[in-house]
Amino acid sequence: MSVFSSRKSHPWNDTEGDTEPGGSPRLALLFLAPALLLLLVFVAYPTVYSIGRSLFDARGTGFVGLGNYATALTDSRTLVALRNTVIWVVVAPTLVTSVGLVLAVLTERVRWAAAFRLVVFMPLAISLVASGIIFRLVYDEDPDRGLVNAVLVAGHDLVAPSSPYPGVRPRDGALVELPGGGLGSVGQVGAQDVLAVPLTGFAPDALPAQAAPAVTPGAGTGLRGLVWLDAGAGAGGVPGRVDGGERGMPGVTVEVLAGDQVVTTTTTGDDGRFTVPDLAPGSYTVRLPATNFAEPFRGLTWLGPALITPVIISAWLWIMAGFAMTLIAAGLAAIPRDALEAARVDGATEWQVFRRVTVPLLSPVLLVVFVTLVINVLKVFDLVFVIAPGSAQEDANVLALQIWQVAFGPGGGDQGIGSALAVLLFLLVLPAMVFNIRRFRRDRS
Amino acid sequence: MTSVVGAEHRGREGSAEPVRSRRAPQRRPPLAPRIVHRLGGPMLRVGLGLVAVFWLMPVFGLLAASLRPESSNAASGWWTVLTAPAELTLANYAELLADDGLVRSIWNTLLIAVPSTVLVVVIGSLAAYALAWVEFPGRDWIMIGVVALLVVPVQVALIPVARLLGAIGLYGSIVGVVMFHVAFGLPFAVFLLRNFFAGIPRDLLEAARMDGGREWRIFWKVVLPIGQPAIASLAIFQFLWVWNDLLVALVFADQSSAPITVALRGQLRQFGSNIDVLASGAFLSMLVPLVVFFSFQRYFVQSVLAGSTK
């Protein structure tokens, strides 16, 4: 049985039973007293206190009026936090409500909907700290650790294989860096020349297994050359000369250019040699294109300043989508089948039924989901705190986190500005509070 | 009632295509309907299956990373366990559980979460009963106050309560953290329980009153047993809420009373070199919530749905 499908068996939604008055006011007071006391002391009074406290300076002795608000609203850190909070409020609840709606509608048609919804709902049960650590791992920059970058790199390498010799550079004076990238021969070479191309900056161990000992091209015809790893220089060898034990670099692309035109392209063999036999007499430039040496693609810096907020929102989506989906699914289950059937009989397509009947009938539920998500978004603290590395925390900052930073964080301790920010947050929540009260009163009447 | 979300949906579709087109099917239906139509079959199931995998993958990754030695985590991704399952080990967990500080933080988590839950249930159900079944002046206003307090962000109370707890010498202690959690759990508790209690058939209470039952007896013998599903939902919700809290403990708990979330947060600075500690610690912290969730999912889901405000 699906636990998600129906709520008929419980009087959950019965916000107003016909409560018959009874009992005595004195007893009611006794039953209510502990709750009221705690609510007054820890929730209501602090809210009022914060408003007063926000008008005083850091030590709480000097009255500064709205000075704290002015200070806060001109502080660049706070402005970034406010900007991000706006981004969150605009993007996240809409995104999660939409995803929840889509999943709720789609799961209506499969038999294992309950199991699916359980899986998507599960993140709500675990802490935001644990979720944060999970997503810090998912988005880790190192493709050997972060799943997203690993997938990106694998995909990228499939489309554009990575270069065989990243980071390689020429032995001093042997080649020149070309303006368009890549390495070029110094000066012009003739069609029958022999070119030595000693390269360094690459670990000999990392050479491909088939790399054979380097051999200087002997007598022959055509433009010949040797591309080898001139690694022996440090161990008694001579820079720029082929010493014993040095190996050729197989698979290096070599281009021969006449002026700006590529005349021919070849690849070095296992021993590092290349030959271009039938070149017309003339003078050429030899180029090893940059693709040979490009640093490999390592994915994106997800946790850097630019992408950090979208990344955290995606983690929040992972957590909250189950909430939206489940609430909307409950709303869907309550839609009278007759309305849908009538539309279908009228010849409406499934899509039209969805847009013209389902969504309008669902709109009260969607609104509740949306408002609840907005409230949740405004309070987002742990996720930002955990996912954003120290270096990107300022870029990921949100109002709820900034309050803690200012009042309790390292180097903080300004309770005046902290209170001002808390009041600001309270003001942002206020419309949702009004919405809830109105909904509550309407439900009762 | 005008709905923001509904209006937005209508707006995006554009009003150029009025409802009257419904009787005359277009020769070439627009893209979206065709997609929806196609989704009906196996594609839908495959798609949803992928979504489920997508949702489980991050948790699975954390579990896998927590079962690999740090040297492996430094060298390759957790997904390599799929080809080299032999390297899996419980050593990270053994090391973690040998660390007094971490074990202490797990105890602290329990010491905070259990009393917070019990107190919220007791205090909340008493108040909810009074609000549902006892008539007294100002009852409706108290209820509206409760609804208003539902959305007050924890951040608003941090500074004043820190001062308050400091004044009575409870700043840094578990008791202070518990008091804060109970207070902030109460609006939801009262809201949820009152709604449920109000739905109890009046006859049952009347009968108990006719039998000469005092209020306390009615509460104990009639309301609490009938309210069990709601109380279970509330208890599970509150327990998980407190178990998972970081912010309140970060502000009000000192080092000796810090729960596991705070302990984990302290490890974050070295992220990258201590994935063994972080992954196993995080998974350890998730264990209790996951067990509670899968054992009592119905109640937890109900509480989240009933709340939809917190």
PDB file of N, CA and C in Angstrom, chain B residues 180-264:
ATOM      1  N   PHE B 180      16.125  25.653  23.766  1.00  0.00           N
ATOM      2  CA  PHE B 180      15.909  26.377  22.518  1.00  0.00           C
ATOM      3  C   PHE B 180      15.149  25.507  21.509  1.00  0.00           C
ATOM      4  N   HIS B 181      15.569  24.259  21.404  1.00  0.00           N
ATOM      5  CA  HIS B 181      14.908  23.363  20.447  1.00  0.00           C
ATOM      6  C   HIS B 181      13.455  23.129  20.813  1.00  0.00           C
ATOM      7  N   VAL B 182      13.196  22.991  22.108  1.00  0.00           N
ATOM      8  CA  VAL B 182      11.819  22.756  22.531  1.00  0.00           C
ATOM      9  C   VAL B 182      10.968  23.972  22.169  1.00  0.00           C
ATOM     10  N   ALA B 183      11.481  25.147  22.509  1.00  0.00           N
ATOM     11  CA  ALA B 183      10.707  26.354  22.236  1.00  0.00           C
ATOM     12  C   ALA B 183      10.421  26.499  20.743  1.00  0.00           C
ATOM     13  N   PHE B 184      11.441  26.272  19.904  1.00  0.00           N
ATOM     14  CA  PHE B 184      11.229  26.453  18.472  1.00  0.00           C
ATOM     15  C   PHE B 184      10.485  25.284  17.842  1.00  0.00           C
ATOM     16  N   GLY B 185      10.399  24.157  18.574  1.00  0.00           N
ATOM     17  CA  GLY B 185       9.609  23.045  18.071  1.00  0.00           C
ATOM     18  C   GLY B 185       8.130  23.189  18.408  1.00  0.00           C
ATOM     19  N   LEU B 186       7.836  24.004  19.412  1.00  0.00           N
ATOM     20  CA  LEU B 186       6.463  24.065  19.922  1.00  0.00           C
ATOM     21  C   LEU B 186       5.424  24.607  18.933  1.00  0.00           C
ATOM     22  N   PRO B 187       5.692  25.688  18.206  1.00  0.00           N
ATOM     23  CA  PRO B 187       4.637  26.162  17.300  1.00  0.00           C
ATOM     24  C   PRO B 187       4.158  25.064  16.363  1.00  0.00           C
ATOM     25  N   PHE B 188       5.107  24.335  15.778  1.00  0.00           N
ATOM     26  CA  PHE B 188       4.732  23.258  14.872  1.00  0.00           C
ATOM     27  C   PHE B 188       3.981  22.163  15.629  1.00  0.00           C
ATOM     28  N   ALA B 189       4.480  21.821  16.827  1.00  0.00           N
ATOM     29  CA  ALA B 189       3.848  20.762  17.618  1.00  0.00           C
ATOM     30  C   ALA B 189       2.403  21.122  17.933  1.00  0.00           C
ATOM     31  N   VAL B 190       2.205  22.327  18.420  1.00  0.00           N
ATOM     32  CA  VAL B 190       0.857  22.747  18.800  1.00  0.00           C
ATOM     33  C   VAL B 190      -0.043  22.793  17.568  1.00  0.00           C
ATOM     34  N   PHE B 191       0.489  23.327  16.480  1.00  0.00           N
ATOM     35  CA  PHE B 191      -0.270  23.435  15.236  1.00  0.00           C
ATOM     36  C   PHE B 191      -0.725  22.059  14.757  1.00  0.00           C
ATOM     37  N   LEU B 192       0.226  21.142  14.684  1.00  0.00           N
ATOM     38  CA  LEU B 192      -0.065  19.805  14.166  1.00  0.00           C
ATOM     39  C   LEU B 192      -1.043  19.061  15.082  1.00  0.00           C
ATOM     40  N   LEU B 193      -0.750  19.080  16.387  1.00  0.00           N
ATOM     41  CA  LEU B 193      -1.564  18.284  17.313  1.00  0.00           C
ATOM     42  C   LEU B 193      -2.954  18.888  17.482  1.00  0.00           C
ATOM     43  N   ARG B 194      -3.032  20.215  17.535  1.00  0.00           N
ATOM     44  CA  ARG B 194      -4.344  20.808  17.712  1.00  0.00           C
ATOM     45  C   ARG B 194      -5.253  20.424  16.544  1.00  0.00           C
ATOM     46  N   ASN B 195      -4.714  20.490  15.322  1.00  0.00           N
ATOM     47  CA  ASN B 195      -5.513  20.134  14.158  1.00  0.00           C
ATOM     48  C   ASN B 195      -6.002  18.696  14.257  1.00  0.00           C
ATOM     49  N   PHE B 196      -5.137  17.840  14.733  1.00  0.00           N
ATOM     50  CA  PHE B 196      -5.529  16.431  14.829  1.00  0.00           C
ATOM     51  C   PHE B 196      -6.529  16.215  15.953  1.00  0.00           C
ATOM     52  N   PHE B 197      -6.233  16.796  17.116  1.00  0.00           N
ATOM     53  CA  PHE B 197      -7.125  16.628  18.267  1.00  0.00           C
ATOM     54  C   PHE B 197      -8.509  17.177  17.952  1.00  0.00           C
ATOM     55  N   ALA B 198      -8.548  18.281  17.219  1.00  0.00           N
ATOM     56  CA  ALA B 198      -9.838  18.895  16.903  1.00  0.00           C
ATOM     57  C   ALA B 198     -10.688  17.973  16.054  1.00  0.00           C
ATOM     58  N   GLY B 199     -10.039  17.024  15.385  1.00  0.00           N
ATOM     59  CA  GLY B 199     -10.783  16.110  14.535  1.00  0.00           C
ATOM     60  C   GLY B 199     -11.323  14.894  15.278  1.00  0.00           C
ATOM     61  N   ILE B 200     -10.989  14.776  16.555  1.00  0.00           N
ATOM     62  CA  ILE B 200     -11.501  13.641  17.327  1.00  0.00           C
ATOM     63  C   ILE B 200     -13.019  13.806  17.487  1.00  0.00           C
ATOM     64  N   PRO B 201     -13.772  12.749  17.241  1.00  0.00           N
ATOM     65  CA  PRO B 201     -15.237  12.856  17.348  1.00  0.00           C
ATOM     66  C   PRO B 201     -15.647  13.355  18.737  1.00  0.00           C
ATOM     67  N   ARG B 202     -16.571  14.284  18.740  1.00  0.00           N
ATOM     68  CA  ARG B 202     -16.977  14.916  19.981  1.00  0.00           C
ATOM     69  C   ARG B 202     -17.615  13.919  20.941  1.00  0.00           C
ATOM     70  N   ASP B 203     -18.312  12.935  20.359  1.00  0.00           N
ATOM     71  CA  ASP B 203     -19.012  11.963  21.194  1.00  0.00           C
ATOM     72  C   ASP B 203     -18.071  11.278  22.174  1.00  0.00           C
ATOM     73  N   LEU B 204     -16.871  10.972  21.682  1.00  0.00           N
ATOM     74  CA  LEU B 204     -15.920  10.257  22.527  1.00  0.00           C
ATOM     75  C   LEU B 204     -15.604  11.059  23.776  1.00  0.00           C
ATOM     76  N   LEU B 205     -15.357  12.369  23.567  1.00  0.00           N
ATOM     77  CA  LEU B 205     -15.019  13.214  24.712  1.00  0.00           C
ATOM     78  C   LEU B 205     -16.226  13.411  25.616  1.00  0.00           C
ATOM     79  N   GLU B 206     -17.380  13.580  24.955  1.00  0.00           N
ATOM     80  CA  GLU B 206     -18.607  13.768  25.739  1.00  0.00           C
ATOM     81  C   GLU B 206     -18.844  12.558  26.632  1.00  0.00           C
ATOM     82  N   ALA B 207     -18.677  11.386  26.037  1.00  0.00           N
ATOM     83  CA  ALA B 207     -18.905  10.164  26.800  1.00  0.00           C
ATOM     84  C   ALA B 207     -17.975  10.105  28.005  1.00  0.00           C
ATOM     85  N   ALA B 208     -16.727  10.476  27.778  1.00  0.00           N
ATOM     86  CA  ALA B 208     -15.766  10.440  28.879  1.00  0.00           C
ATOM     87  C   ALA B 208     -16.148  11.447  29.952  1.00  0.00           C
ATOM     88  N   ARG B 209     -16.657  12.580  29.509  1.00  0.00           N
ATOM     89  CA  ARG B 209     -17.049  13.607  30.489  1.00  0.00           C
ATOM     90  C   ARG B 209     -18.271  13.150  31.281  1.00  0.00           C
ATOM     91  N   MET B 210     -19.186  12.484  30.554  1.00  0.00           N
ATOM     92  CA  MET B 210     -20.389  11.987  31.214  1.00  0.00           C
ATOM     93  C   MET B 210     -20.010  10.989  32.302  1.00  0.00           C
ATOM     94  N   ASP B 211     -18.959  10.217  31.995  1.00  0.00           N
ATOM     95  CA  ASP B 211     -18.513   9.239  32.981  1.00  0.00           C
ATOM     96  C   ASP B 211     -17.859   9.901  34.178  1.00  0.00           C
ATOM     97  N   GLY B 212     -17.812  11.202  34.158  1.00  0.00           N
ATOM     98  CA  GLY B 212     -17.267  11.923  35.305  1.00  0.00           C
ATOM     99  C   GLY B 212     -15.764  12.084  35.232  1.00  0.00           C
ATOM    100  N   GLY B 213     -15.206  11.868  34.008  1.00  0.00           N
ATOM    101  CA  GLY B 213     -13.763  12.000  33.876  1.00  0.00           C
ATOM    102  C   GLY B 213     -13.322  13.451  34.025  1.00  0.00           C
ATOM    103  N   ARG B 214     -12.249  13.684  34.750  1.00  0.00           N
ATOM    104  CA  ARG B 214     -11.695  15.023  34.822  1.00  0.00           C
ATOM    105  C   ARG B 214     -10.907  15.295  33.552  1.00  0.00           C
ATOM    106  N   GLU B 215     -10.573  16.539  33.309  1.00  0.00           N
ATOM    107  CA  GLU B 215      -9.857  16.901  32.081  1.00  0.00           C
ATOM    108  C   GLU B 215      -8.578  16.078  31.916  1.00  0.00           C
ATOM    109  N   TRP B 216      -7.866  15.957  33.017  1.00  0.00           N
ATOM    110  CA  TRP B 216      -6.598  15.243  32.945  1.00  0.00           C
ATOM    111  C   TRP B 216      -6.794  13.816  32.475  1.00  0.00           C
ATOM    112  N   ARG B 217      -7.878  13.213  33.015  1.00  0.00           N
ATOM    113  CA  ARG B 217      -8.182  11.833  32.673  1.00  0.00           C
ATOM    114  C   ARG B 217      -8.587  11.708  31.203  1.00  0.00           C
ATOM    115  N   ILE B 218      -9.394  12.667  30.762  1.00  0.00           N
ATOM    116  CA  ILE B 218      -9.829  12.645  29.359  1.00  0.00           C
ATOM    117  C   ILE B 218      -8.615  12.774  28.432  1.00  0.00           C
ATOM    118  N   PHE B 219      -7.751  13.689  28.812  1.00  0.00           N
ATOM    119  CA  PHE B 219      -6.546  13.897  28.021  1.00  0.00           C
ATOM    120  C   PHE B 219      -5.738  12.603  27.946  1.00  0.00           C
ATOM    121  N   TRP B 220      -5.613  11.968  29.098  1.00  0.00           N
ATOM    122  CA  TRP B 220      -4.738  10.797  29.198  1.00  0.00           C
ATOM    123  C   TRP B 220      -5.377   9.572  28.563  1.00  0.00           C
ATOM    124  N   LYS B 221      -6.679   9.391  28.801  1.00  0.00           N
ATOM    125  CA  LYS B 221      -7.329   8.135  28.419  1.00  0.00           C
ATOM    126  C   LYS B 221      -7.956   8.195  27.026  1.00  0.00           C
ATOM    127  N   VAL B 222      -8.326   9.401  26.586  1.00  0.00           N
ATOM    128  CA  VAL B 222      -9.026   9.484  25.302  1.00  0.00           C
ATOM    129  C   VAL B 222      -8.165  10.163  24.236  1.00  0.00           C
ATOM    130  N   VAL B 223      -7.714  11.371  24.562  1.00  0.00           N
ATOM    131  CA  VAL B 223      -7.059  12.170  23.522  1.00  0.00           C
ATOM    132  C   VAL B 223      -5.705  11.579  23.121  1.00  0.00           C
ATOM    133  N   LEU B 224      -4.901  11.245  24.101  1.00  0.00           N
ATOM    134  CA  LEU B 224      -3.573  10.739  23.762  1.00  0.00           C
ATOM    135  C   LEU B 224      -3.623   9.442  22.958  1.00  0.00           C
ATOM    136  N   PRO B 225      -4.415   8.460  23.373  1.00  0.00           N
ATOM    137  CA  PRO B 225      -4.457   7.228  22.562  1.00  0.00           C
ATOM    138  C   PRO B 225      -4.942   7.483  21.141  1.00  0.00           C
ATOM    139  N   ILE B 226      -5.984   8.301  21.016  1.00  0.00           N
ATOM    140  CA  ILE B 226      -6.492   8.548  19.658  1.00  0.00           C
ATOM    141  C   ILE B 226      -5.482   9.369  18.859  1.00  0.00           C
ATOM    142  N   GLY B 227      -4.782  10.263  19.553  1.00  0.00           N
ATOM    143  CA  GLY B 227      -3.849  11.147  18.869  1.00  0.00           C
ATOM    144  C   GLY B 227      -2.526  10.494  18.521  1.00  0.00           C
ATOM    145  N   GLN B 228      -2.400   9.215  18.834  1.00  0.00           N
ATOM    146  CA  GLN B 228      -1.104   8.551  18.642  1.00  0.00           C
ATOM    147  C   GLN B 228      -0.451   8.765  17.275  1.00  0.00           C
ATOM    148  N   PRO B 229      -1.190   8.617  16.172  1.00  0.00           N
ATOM    149  CA  PRO B 229      -0.521   8.806  14.879  1.00  0.00           C
ATOM    150  C   PRO B 229       0.081  10.202  14.755  1.00  0.00           C
ATOM    151  N   ALA B 230      -0.669  11.201  15.201  1.00  0.00           N
ATOM    152  CA  ALA B 230      -0.158  12.569  15.104  1.00  0.00           C
ATOM    153  C   ALA B 230       1.040  12.761  16.023  1.00  0.00           C
ATOM    154  N   ILE B 231       0.956  12.179  17.211  1.00  0.00           N
ATOM    155  CA  ILE B 231       2.062  12.323  18.156  1.00  0.00           C
ATOM    156  C   ILE B 231       3.309  11.623  17.613  1.00  0.00           C
ATOM    157  N   ALA B 232       3.108  10.453  17.000  1.00  0.00           N
ATOM    158  CA  ALA B 232       4.239   9.750  16.404  1.00  0.00           C
ATOM    159  C   ALA B 232       4.869  10.590  15.296  1.00  0.00           C
ATOM    160  N   SER B 233       4.021  11.176  14.469  1.00  0.00           N
ATOM    161  CA  SER B 233       4.540  12.025  13.386  1.00  0.00           C
ATOM    162  C   SER B 233       5.357  13.168  13.952  1.00  0.00           C
ATOM    163  N   LEU B 234       4.772  13.818  14.956  1.00  0.00           N
ATOM    164  CA  LEU B 234       5.456  14.955  15.554  1.00  0.00           C
ATOM    165  C   LEU B 234       6.789  14.522  16.164  1.00  0.00           C
ATOM    166  N   ALA B 235       6.763  13.423  16.903  1.00  0.00           N
ATOM    167  CA  ALA B 235       7.974  12.977  17.590  1.00  0.00           C
ATOM    168  C   ALA B 235       9.081  12.684  16.579  1.00  0.00           C
ATOM    169  N   ILE B 236       8.710  12.013  15.504  1.00  0.00           N
ATOM    170  CA  ILE B 236       9.733  11.659  14.511  1.00  0.00           C
ATOM    171  C   ILE B 236      10.264  12.904  13.821  1.00  0.00           C
ATOM    172  N   PHE B 237       9.343  13.790  13.492  1.00  0.00           N
ATOM    173  CA  PHE B 237       9.776  15.023  12.839  1.00  0.00           C
ATOM    174  C   PHE B 237      10.716  15.805  13.747  1.00  0.00           C
ATOM    175  N   GLN B 238      10.324  15.989  14.991  1.00  0.00           N
ATOM    176  CA  GLN B 238      11.117  16.781  15.930  1.00  0.00           C
ATOM    177  C   GLN B 238      12.468  16.114  16.181  1.00  0.00           C
ATOM    178  N   PHE B 239      12.438  14.784  16.349  1.00  0.00           N
ATOM    179  CA  PHE B 239      13.683  14.063  16.609  1.00  0.00           C
ATOM    180  C   PHE B 239      14.665  14.267  15.457  1.00  0.00           C
ATOM    181  N   LEU B 240      14.184  14.103  14.237  1.00  0.00           N
ATOM    182  CA  LEU B 240      15.079  14.266  13.088  1.00  0.00           C
ATOM    183  C   LEU B 240      15.524  15.716  12.956  1.00  0.00           C
ATOM    184  N   TRP B 241      14.617  16.623  13.209  1.00  0.00           N
ATOM    185  CA  TRP B 241      14.935  18.045  13.103  1.00  0.00           C
ATOM    186  C   TRP B 241      16.083  18.394  14.049  1.00  0.00           C
ATOM    187  N   VAL B 242      15.968  17.947  15.273  1.00  0.00           N
ATOM    188  CA  VAL B 242      16.989  18.274  16.269  1.00  0.00           C
ATOM    189  C   VAL B 242      18.273  17.492  15.996  1.00  0.00           C
ATOM    190  N   TRP B 243      18.125  16.237  15.660  1.00  0.00           N
ATOM    191  CA  TRP B 243      19.301  15.419  15.360  1.00  0.00           C
ATOM    192  C   TRP B 243      20.120  16.066  14.239  1.00  0.00           C
ATOM    193  N   ASN B 244      19.455  16.641  13.278  1.00  0.00           N
ATOM    194  CA  ASN B 244      20.124  17.181  12.097  1.00  0.00           C
ATOM    195  C   ASN B 244      20.544  18.630  12.233  1.00  0.00           C
ATOM    196  N   ASP B 245      20.216  19.252  13.352  1.00  0.00           N
ATOM    197  CA  ASP B 245      20.493  20.685  13.491  1.00  0.00           C
ATOM    198  C   ASP B 245      21.988  20.980  13.567  1.00  0.00           C
ATOM    199  N   LEU B 246      22.387  22.028  12.921  1.00  0.00           N
ATOM    200  CA  LEU B 246      23.762  22.522  13.081  1.00  0.00           C
ATOM    201  C   LEU B 246      23.772  23.890  13.762  1.00  0.00           C
ATOM    202  N   LEU B 247      22.956  24.793  13.261  1.00  0.00           N
ATOM    203  CA  LEU B 247      23.074  26.195  13.653  1.00  0.00           C
ATOM    204  C   LEU B 247      22.876  26.416  15.154  1.00  0.00           C
ATOM    205  N   VAL B 248      21.821  25.846  15.711  1.00  0.00           N
ATOM    206  CA  VAL B 248      21.514  26.071  17.128  1.00  0.00           C
ATOM    207  C   VAL B 248      22.661  25.557  18.002  1.00  0.00           C
ATOM    208  N   ALA B 249      23.133  24.357  17.681  1.00  0.00           N
ATOM    209  CA  ALA B 249      24.214  23.787  18.470  1.00  0.00           C
ATOM    210  C   ALA B 249      25.504  24.583  18.282  1.00  0.00           C
ATOM    211  N   LEU B 250      25.697  25.068  17.074  1.00  0.00           N
ATOM    212  CA  LEU B 250      26.910  25.836  16.788  1.00  0.00           C
ATOM    213  C   LEU B 250      26.973  27.078  17.673  1.00  0.00           C
ATOM    214  N   VAL B 251      25.824  27.669  17.914  1.00  0.00           N
ATOM    215  CA  VAL B 251      25.799  28.899  18.696  1.00  0.00           C
ATOM    216  C   VAL B 251      25.757  28.610  20.192  1.00  0.00           C
ATOM    217  N   PHE B 252      24.950  27.632  20.610  1.00  0.00           N
ATOM    218  CA  PHE B 252      24.674  27.496  22.043  1.00  0.00           C
ATOM    219  C   PHE B 252      25.467  26.396  22.737  1.00  0.00           C
ATOM    220  N   ALA B 253      26.071  25.480  21.984  1.00  0.00           N
ATOM    221  CA  ALA B 253      26.784  24.376  22.637  1.00  0.00           C
ATOM    222  C   ALA B 253      28.280  24.670  22.662  1.00  0.00           C
ATOM    223  N   ASP B 254      28.904  24.425  23.820  1.00  0.00           N
ATOM    224  CA  ASP B 254      30.363  24.534  23.830  1.00  0.00           C
ATOM    225  C   ASP B 254      30.952  23.193  23.390  1.00  0.00           C
ATOM    226  N   GLN B 255      32.287  23.109  23.424  1.00  0.00           N
ATOM    227  CA  GLN B 255      32.929  21.940  22.838  1.00  0.00           C
ATOM    228  C   GLN B 255      32.486  20.629  23.496  1.00  0.00           C
ATOM    229  N   SER B 256      32.272  20.664  24.828  1.00  0.00           N
ATOM    230  CA  SER B 256      31.963  19.412  25.520  1.00  0.00           C
ATOM    231  C   SER B 256      30.521  18.981  25.288  1.00  0.00           C
ATOM    232  N   SER B 257      29.677  19.872  24.795  1.00  0.00           N
ATOM    233  CA  SER B 257      28.294  19.472  24.574  1.00  0.00           C
ATOM    234  C   SER B 257      27.912  19.537  23.095  1.00  0.00           C
ATOM    235  N   ALA B 258      28.913  19.610  22.222  1.00  0.00           N
ATOM    236  CA  ALA B 258      28.639  19.748  20.784  1.00  0.00           C
ATOM    237  C   ALA B 258      28.160  18.425  20.194  1.00  0.00           C
ATOM    238  N   PRO B 259      27.115  18.470  19.366  1.00  0.00           N
ATOM    239  CA  PRO B 259      26.644  17.260  18.689  1.00  0.00           C
ATOM    240  C   PRO B 259      27.484  16.939  17.459  1.00  0.00           C
ATOM    241  N   ILE B 260      27.138  15.865  16.793  1.00  0.00           N
ATOM    242  CA  ILE B 260      27.992  15.361  15.710  1.00  0.00           C
ATOM    243  C   ILE B 260      28.025  16.316  14.518  1.00  0.00           C
ATOM    244  N   THR B 261      26.938  17.042  14.290  1.00  0.00           N
ATOM    245  CA  THR B 261      26.960  17.973  13.156  1.00  0.00           C
ATOM    246  C   THR B 261      28.051  19.032  13.354  1.00  0.00           C
ATOM    247  N   VAL B 262      28.192  19.495  14.599  1.00  0.00           N
ATOM    248  CA  VAL B 262      29.222  20.497  14.879  1.00  0.00           C
ATOM    249  C   VAL B 262      30.613  19.868  14.751  1.00  0.00           C
ATOM    250  N   ALA B 263      30.726  18.622  15.223  1.00  0.00           N
ATOM    251  CA  ALA B 263      32.016  17.929  15.103  1.00  0.00           C
ATOM    252  C   ALA B 263      32.407  17.767  13.634  1.00  0.00           C
ATOM    253  N   LEU B 264      31.450  17.412  12.803  1.00  0.00           N
ATOM    254  CA  LEU B 264      31.730  17.238  11.374  1.00  0.00           C
ATOM    255  C   LEU B 264      32.140  18.563  10.750  1.00  0.00           C
TER     256      LEU B 264
END
